[in-house]
CSV table of C-alpha atoms in Angstrom, one decimal:
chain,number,residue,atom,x,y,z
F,41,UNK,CA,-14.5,216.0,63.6
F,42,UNK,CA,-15.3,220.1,63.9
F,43,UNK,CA,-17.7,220.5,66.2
F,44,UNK,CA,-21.4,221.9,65.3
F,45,UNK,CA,-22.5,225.8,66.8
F,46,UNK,CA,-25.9,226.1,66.4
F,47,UNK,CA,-27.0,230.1,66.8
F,48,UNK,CA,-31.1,230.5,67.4
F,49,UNK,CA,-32.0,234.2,65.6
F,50,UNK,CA,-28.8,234.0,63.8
F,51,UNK,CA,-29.2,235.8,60.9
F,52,UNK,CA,-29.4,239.2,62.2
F,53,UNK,CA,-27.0,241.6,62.7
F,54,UNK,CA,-24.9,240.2,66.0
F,55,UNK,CA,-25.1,236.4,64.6
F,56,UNK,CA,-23.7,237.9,61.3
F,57,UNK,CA,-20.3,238.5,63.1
F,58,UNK,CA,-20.3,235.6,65.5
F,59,UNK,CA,-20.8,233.4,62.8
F,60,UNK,CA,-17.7,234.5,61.0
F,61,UNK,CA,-15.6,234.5,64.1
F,62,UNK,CA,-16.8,231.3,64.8
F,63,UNK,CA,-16.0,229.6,61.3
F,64,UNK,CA,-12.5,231.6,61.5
F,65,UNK,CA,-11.8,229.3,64.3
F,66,UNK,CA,-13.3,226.1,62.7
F,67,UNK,CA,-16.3,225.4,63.6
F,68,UNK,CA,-19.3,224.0,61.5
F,69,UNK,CA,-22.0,226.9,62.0
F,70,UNK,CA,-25.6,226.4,61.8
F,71,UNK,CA,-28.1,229.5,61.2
F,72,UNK,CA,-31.4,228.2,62.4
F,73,UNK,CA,-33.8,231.5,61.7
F,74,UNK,CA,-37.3,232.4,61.2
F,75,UNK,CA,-36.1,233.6,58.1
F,76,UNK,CA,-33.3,231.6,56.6
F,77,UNK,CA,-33.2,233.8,53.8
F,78,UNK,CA,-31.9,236.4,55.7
F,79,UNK,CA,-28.8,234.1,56.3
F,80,UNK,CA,-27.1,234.0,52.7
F,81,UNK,CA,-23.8,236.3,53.7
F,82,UNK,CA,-23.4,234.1,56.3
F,83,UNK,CA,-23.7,231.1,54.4
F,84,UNK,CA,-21.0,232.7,51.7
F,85,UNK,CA,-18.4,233.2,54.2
F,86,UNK,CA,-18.1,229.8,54.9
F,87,UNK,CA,-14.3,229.2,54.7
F,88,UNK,CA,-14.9,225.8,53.0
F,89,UNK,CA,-17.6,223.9,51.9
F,90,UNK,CA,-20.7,223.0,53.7
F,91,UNK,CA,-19.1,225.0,56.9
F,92,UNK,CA,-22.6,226.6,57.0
F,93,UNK,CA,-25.4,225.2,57.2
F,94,UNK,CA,-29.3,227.3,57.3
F,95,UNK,CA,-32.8,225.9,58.5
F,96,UNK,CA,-36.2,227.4,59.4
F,97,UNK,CA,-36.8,227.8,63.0
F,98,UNK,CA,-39.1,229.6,65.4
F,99,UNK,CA,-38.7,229.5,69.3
F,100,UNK,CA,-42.5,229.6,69.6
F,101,UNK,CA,-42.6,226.0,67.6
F,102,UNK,CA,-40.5,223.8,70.1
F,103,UNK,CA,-40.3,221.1,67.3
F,104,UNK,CA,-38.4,223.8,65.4
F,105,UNK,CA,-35.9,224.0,67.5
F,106,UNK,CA,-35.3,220.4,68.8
F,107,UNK,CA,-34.5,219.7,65.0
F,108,UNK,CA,-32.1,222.5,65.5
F,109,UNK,CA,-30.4,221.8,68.0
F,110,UNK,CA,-29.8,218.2,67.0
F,111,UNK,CA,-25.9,216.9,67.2
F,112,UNK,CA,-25.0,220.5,67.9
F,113,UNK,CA,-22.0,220.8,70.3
F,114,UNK,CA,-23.2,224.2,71.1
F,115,UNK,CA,-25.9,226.6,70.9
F,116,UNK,CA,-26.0,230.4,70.9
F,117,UNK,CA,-29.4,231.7,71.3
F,118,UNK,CA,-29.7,235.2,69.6
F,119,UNK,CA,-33.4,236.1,69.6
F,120,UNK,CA,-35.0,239.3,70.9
F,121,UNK,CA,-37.5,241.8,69.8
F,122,UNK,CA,-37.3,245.2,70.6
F,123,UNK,CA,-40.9,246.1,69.3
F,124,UNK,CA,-44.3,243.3,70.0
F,125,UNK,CA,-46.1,242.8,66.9
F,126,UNK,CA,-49.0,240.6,66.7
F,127,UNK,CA,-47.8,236.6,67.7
F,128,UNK,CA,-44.1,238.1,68.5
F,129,UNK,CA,-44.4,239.2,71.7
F,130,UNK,CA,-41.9,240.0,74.6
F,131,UNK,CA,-43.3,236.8,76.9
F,132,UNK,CA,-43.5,234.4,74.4
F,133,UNK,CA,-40.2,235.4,72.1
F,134,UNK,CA,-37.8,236.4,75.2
F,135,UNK,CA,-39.1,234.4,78.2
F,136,UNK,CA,-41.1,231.0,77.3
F,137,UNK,CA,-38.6,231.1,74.0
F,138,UNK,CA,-35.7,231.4,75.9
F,139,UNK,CA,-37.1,228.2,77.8
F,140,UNK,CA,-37.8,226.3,74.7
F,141,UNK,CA,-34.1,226.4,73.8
F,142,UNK,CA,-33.2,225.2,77.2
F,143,UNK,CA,-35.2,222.2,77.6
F,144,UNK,CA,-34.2,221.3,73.9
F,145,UNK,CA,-30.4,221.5,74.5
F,146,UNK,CA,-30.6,219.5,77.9
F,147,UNK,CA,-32.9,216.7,75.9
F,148,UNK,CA,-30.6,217.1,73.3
F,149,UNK,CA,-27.2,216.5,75.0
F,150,UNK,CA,-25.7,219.9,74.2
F,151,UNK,CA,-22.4,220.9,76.0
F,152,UNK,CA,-22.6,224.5,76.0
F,153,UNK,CA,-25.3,227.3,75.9
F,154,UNK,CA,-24.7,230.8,75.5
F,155,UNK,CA,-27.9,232.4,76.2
F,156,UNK,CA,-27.7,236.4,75.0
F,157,UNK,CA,-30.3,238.8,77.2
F,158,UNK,CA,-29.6,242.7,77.6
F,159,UNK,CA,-27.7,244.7,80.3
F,160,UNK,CA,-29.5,246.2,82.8
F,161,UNK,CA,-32.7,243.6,82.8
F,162,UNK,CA,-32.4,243.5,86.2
F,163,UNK,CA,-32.8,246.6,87.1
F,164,UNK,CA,-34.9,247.8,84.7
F,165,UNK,CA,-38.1,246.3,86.4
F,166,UNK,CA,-41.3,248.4,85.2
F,167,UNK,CA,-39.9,247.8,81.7
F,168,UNK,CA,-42.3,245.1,80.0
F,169,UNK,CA,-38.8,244.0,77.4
F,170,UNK,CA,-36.7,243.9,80.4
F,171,UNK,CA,-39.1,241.6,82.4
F,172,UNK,CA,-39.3,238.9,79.9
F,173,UNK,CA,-35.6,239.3,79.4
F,174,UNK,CA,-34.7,238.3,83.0
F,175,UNK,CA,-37.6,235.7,83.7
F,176,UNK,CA,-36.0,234.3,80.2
F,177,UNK,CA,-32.3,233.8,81.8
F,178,UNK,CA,-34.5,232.8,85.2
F,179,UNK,CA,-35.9,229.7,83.0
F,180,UNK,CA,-32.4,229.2,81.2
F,181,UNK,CA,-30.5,228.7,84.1
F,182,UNK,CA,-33.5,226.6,85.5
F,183,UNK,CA,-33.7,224.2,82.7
F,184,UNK,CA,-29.5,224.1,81.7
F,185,UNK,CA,-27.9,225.4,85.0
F,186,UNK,CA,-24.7,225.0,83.0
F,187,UNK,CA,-25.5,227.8,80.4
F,188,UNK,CA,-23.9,231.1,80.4
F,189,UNK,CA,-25.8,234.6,80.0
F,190,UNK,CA,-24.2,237.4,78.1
F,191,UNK,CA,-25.6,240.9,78.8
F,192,UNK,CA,-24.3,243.0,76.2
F,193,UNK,CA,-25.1,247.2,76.4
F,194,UNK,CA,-26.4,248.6,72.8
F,195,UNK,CA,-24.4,247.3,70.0
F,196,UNK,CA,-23.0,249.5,67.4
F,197,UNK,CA,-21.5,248.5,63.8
F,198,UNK,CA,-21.8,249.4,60.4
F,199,UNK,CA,-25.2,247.4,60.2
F,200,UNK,CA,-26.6,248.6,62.8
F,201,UNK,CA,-29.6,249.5,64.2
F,202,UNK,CA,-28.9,252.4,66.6
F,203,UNK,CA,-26.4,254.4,65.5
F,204,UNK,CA,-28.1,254.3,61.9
F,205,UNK,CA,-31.2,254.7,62.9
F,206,UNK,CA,-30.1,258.1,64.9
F,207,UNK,CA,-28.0,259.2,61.7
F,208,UNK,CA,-31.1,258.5,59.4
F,209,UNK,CA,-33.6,260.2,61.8
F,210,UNK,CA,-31.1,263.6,62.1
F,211,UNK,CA,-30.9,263.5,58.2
F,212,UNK,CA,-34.5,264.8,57.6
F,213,UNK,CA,-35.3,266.0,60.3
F,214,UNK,CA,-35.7,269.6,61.4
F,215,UNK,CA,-36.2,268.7,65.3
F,216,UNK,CA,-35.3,265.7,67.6
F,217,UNK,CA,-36.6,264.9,70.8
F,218,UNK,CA,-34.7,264.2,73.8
F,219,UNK,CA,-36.7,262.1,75.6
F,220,UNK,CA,-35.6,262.6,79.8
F,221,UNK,CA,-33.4,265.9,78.4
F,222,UNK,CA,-31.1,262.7,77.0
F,223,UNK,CA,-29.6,262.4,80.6
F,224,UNK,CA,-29.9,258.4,80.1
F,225,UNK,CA,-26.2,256.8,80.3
F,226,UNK,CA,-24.9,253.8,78.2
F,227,UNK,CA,-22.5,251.8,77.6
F,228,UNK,CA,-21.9,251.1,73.6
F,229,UNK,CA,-20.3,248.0,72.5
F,230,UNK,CA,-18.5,246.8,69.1
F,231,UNK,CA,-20.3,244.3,67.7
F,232,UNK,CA,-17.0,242.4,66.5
F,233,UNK,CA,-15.6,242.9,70.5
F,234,UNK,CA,-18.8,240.8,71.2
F,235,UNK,CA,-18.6,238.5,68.0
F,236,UNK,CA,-14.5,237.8,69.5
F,237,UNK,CA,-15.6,237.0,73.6
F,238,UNK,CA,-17.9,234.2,72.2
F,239,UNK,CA,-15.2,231.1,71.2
F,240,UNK,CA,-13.9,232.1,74.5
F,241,UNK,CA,-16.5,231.6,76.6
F,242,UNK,CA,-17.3,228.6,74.8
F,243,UNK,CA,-14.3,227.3,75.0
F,244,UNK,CA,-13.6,227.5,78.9
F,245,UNK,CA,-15.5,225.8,80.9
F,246,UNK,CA,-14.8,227.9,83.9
F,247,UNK,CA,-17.2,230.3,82.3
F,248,UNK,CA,-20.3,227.4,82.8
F,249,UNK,CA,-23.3,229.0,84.9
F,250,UNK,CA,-22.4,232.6,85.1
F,251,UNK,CA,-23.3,235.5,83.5
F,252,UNK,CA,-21.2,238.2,81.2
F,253,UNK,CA,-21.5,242.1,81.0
F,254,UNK,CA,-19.9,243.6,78.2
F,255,UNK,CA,-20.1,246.9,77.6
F,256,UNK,CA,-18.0,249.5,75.9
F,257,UNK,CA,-15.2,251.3,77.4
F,258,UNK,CA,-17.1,254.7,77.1
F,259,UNK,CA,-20.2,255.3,79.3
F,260,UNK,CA,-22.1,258.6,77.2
F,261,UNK,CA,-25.4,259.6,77.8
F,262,UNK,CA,-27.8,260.0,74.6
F,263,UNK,CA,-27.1,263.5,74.6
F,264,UNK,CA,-23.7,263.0,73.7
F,265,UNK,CA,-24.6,260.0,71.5
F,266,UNK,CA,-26.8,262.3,69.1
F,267,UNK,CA,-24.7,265.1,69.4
F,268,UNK,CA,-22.0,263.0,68.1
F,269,UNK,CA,-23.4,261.6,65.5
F,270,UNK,CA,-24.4,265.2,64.6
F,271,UNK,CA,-21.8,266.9,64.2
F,272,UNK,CA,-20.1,264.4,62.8
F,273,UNK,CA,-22.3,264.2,60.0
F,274,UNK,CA,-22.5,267.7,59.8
F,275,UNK,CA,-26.3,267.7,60.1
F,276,UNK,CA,-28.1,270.8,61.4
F,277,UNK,CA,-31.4,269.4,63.8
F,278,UNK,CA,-32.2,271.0,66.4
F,279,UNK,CA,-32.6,268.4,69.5
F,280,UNK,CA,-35.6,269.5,71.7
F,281,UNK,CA,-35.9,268.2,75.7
F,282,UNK,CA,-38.9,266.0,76.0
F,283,UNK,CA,-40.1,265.1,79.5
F,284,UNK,CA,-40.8,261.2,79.4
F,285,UNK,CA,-44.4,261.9,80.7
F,286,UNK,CA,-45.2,264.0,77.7
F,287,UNK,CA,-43.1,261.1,75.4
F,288,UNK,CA,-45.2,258.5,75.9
F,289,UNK,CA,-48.5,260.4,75.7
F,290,UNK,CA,-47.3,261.2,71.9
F,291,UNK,CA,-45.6,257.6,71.9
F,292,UNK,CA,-49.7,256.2,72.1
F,293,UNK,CA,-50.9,256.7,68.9
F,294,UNK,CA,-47.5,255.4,67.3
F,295,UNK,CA,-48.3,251.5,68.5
F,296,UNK,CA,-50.7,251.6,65.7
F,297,UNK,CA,-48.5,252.1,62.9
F,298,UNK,CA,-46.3,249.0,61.4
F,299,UNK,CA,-43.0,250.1,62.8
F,300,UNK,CA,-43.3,252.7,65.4
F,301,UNK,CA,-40.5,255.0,65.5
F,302,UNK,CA,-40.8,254.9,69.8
F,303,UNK,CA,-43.2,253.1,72.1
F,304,UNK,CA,-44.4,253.7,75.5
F,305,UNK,CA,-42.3,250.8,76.9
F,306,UNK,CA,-38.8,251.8,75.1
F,307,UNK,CA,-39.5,255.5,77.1
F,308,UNK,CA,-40.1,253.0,80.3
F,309,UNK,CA,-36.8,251.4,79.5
F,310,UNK,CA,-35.1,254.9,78.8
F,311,UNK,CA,-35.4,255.8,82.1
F,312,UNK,CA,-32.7,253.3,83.3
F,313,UNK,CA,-29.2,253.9,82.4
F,314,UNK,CA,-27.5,250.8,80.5
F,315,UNK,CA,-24.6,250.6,82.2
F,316,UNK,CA,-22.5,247.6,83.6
F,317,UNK,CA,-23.0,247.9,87.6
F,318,UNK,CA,-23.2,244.8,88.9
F,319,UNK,CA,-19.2,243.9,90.4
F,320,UNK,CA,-20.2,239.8,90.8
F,321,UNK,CA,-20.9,239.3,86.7
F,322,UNK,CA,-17.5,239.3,84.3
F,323,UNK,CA,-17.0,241.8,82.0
F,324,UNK,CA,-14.3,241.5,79.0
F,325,UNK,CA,-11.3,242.2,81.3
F,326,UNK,CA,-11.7,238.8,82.3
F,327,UNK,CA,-11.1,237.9,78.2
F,328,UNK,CA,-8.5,240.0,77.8
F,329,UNK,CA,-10.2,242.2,75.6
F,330,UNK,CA,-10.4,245.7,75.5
F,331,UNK,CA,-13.0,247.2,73.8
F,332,UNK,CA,-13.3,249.7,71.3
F,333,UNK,CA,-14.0,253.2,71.2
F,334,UNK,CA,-17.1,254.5,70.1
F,335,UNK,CA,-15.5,257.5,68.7
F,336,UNK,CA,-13.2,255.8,66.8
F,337,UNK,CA,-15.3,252.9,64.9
F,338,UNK,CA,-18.7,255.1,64.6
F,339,UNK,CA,-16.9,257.7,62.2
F,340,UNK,CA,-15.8,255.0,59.7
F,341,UNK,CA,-19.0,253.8,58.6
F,342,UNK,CA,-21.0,257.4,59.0
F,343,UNK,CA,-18.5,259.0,56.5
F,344,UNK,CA,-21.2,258.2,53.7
F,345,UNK,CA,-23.8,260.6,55.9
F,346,UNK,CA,-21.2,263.4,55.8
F,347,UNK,CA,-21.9,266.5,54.0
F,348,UNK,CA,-19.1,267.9,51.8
């Protein structure tokens, strides 16, 4: 009988592509979501029928997830916010949420828990996200010492929301800001490299109680990002050095609006470079894999932004 992967916040953008790689390799896949809607082309790439299955589920509502995580083989926990708004917040989402999943997979009998945080949550320590983000693996490992934390730098892909949100921003405007000069260093990572590492950490059990960093082969600083994605897209804005103190003076005002383009803790977390530094956690040379290049995935899906 195929065995049942349960991903928690997976119908966004990462879930997306682990849930195809996942039913490419057999596996019955379960979207349990806040908004199950959000789920549908997942639920049409099922590669037979009733491959996918999708349910309503919100980490603050522990019932929500026990039913989710009943007869599942494995879980994949997926949730994050990058931005509090009202009830979602950083403590209860990413660290009491984190928890709830836990303690409902170990009542639950569940083999295997991926548990996805962020790179550089330890080090980022006067960052409110990043805080949650660490005491959340702190209360994974506590409640299913057998789980296994994947860090993963910022994701790129055709979906996403960084490398879009960058190309949107340089369309209109006149003048960016550089928050820090855009001296902070990263680590990009393919979104499908990601999507491939996970049936291979499930599927070893070597891999039990430790904790991944995957990052991209190229470490760029945001400068170079946005300058990038500029001249790529042909785009004449003028990028403008920002001192981080004066950032998140203007950065304020913007918590009041619905979606703020920056907030004062995102310029706290800017301040760290997202990089893979730690030499004790694996990386994905000990998949096998070999990441993509930015420069060489980034191009095909911003060819739409190009001017002629």
């Amino acid at each position: 009988m195929a065995r049942i992967v349960t991903l928690i916040g997976g119908s966004g953008f990462l879930g997306e592509y682990i849930a195809k790689e996942l039913l490419k390799k057999g596996y019955l896949v379960r979207i349990a979501s806040r908004n199950p809607d959000n789920a549908i082309v997942v639920k049409t790439a099922g590669l037979g029928v009733g491959q996918v299955g999708v349910m309503q589920c919100n980490v603050r509502f522990p019932e929500t997830v026990e039913r989710a995580v009943k007869d599942s083989w494995a879980v994949i926990n997926l949730v994050g916010i990058l931005c509090e708004k009202g009830k979602q917040n950083f403590a209860d989402v990413q660290a009491l949420g984190a928890e709830t999943v836990a303690k409902a997979c170990a009542n639950a009998g569940v083999e295997r828990l991926i548990h996805i945080s962020a790179l550089g949550v330890d080090t980022a320590t006067k960052s409110h996200y990043a805080r949650t983000k660490l005491n959340g693996e702190k209360a994974v490992f506590a409640s299913f010492p057998d789980a296994t934390i994947i860090r993963p730098s910022v994701i790129f892909g055709a979906e996403d929301h960084f490398v879009n949100m960058f190309a949107g921003a340089l369309r209109w405007l006149p003048m960016f800001p550089l928050f820090g000069g855009g001296k902070t260093k990263f680590q990009p990572v393919y979104v499908n490299d990601i999507a491939k590492a996970i049936p291979l950490i499930l599927e070893n059990p070597k891999y039990k109680q430790k904790i991944f960093e995957l990052a991209g082969r190229d470490v760029l600083s945001l400068k170079q990002i946005i300058e990038f994605i500029r001249n790529y897209t042909r785009k004449f804005c003028l990028l403008i050095p920002v001192p981080f103190a004066l950032g998140k003076l203007l950065a304020l005002p913007m918590k009041l609006l619905p979606k703020p383009p920056i907030t004062v803790d995102q310029l706290v977390l800017l301040q760290y470079d997202n990089v893979v530094e730690s030499p004790s956690n694996l990386t994905f040379s000990t998949l096998g894999i070999t990441p993509q290049k930015f420069e060489t995935i980034v191009p095909k899906y911003l060819e739409r932004l190009k001017q002629a």
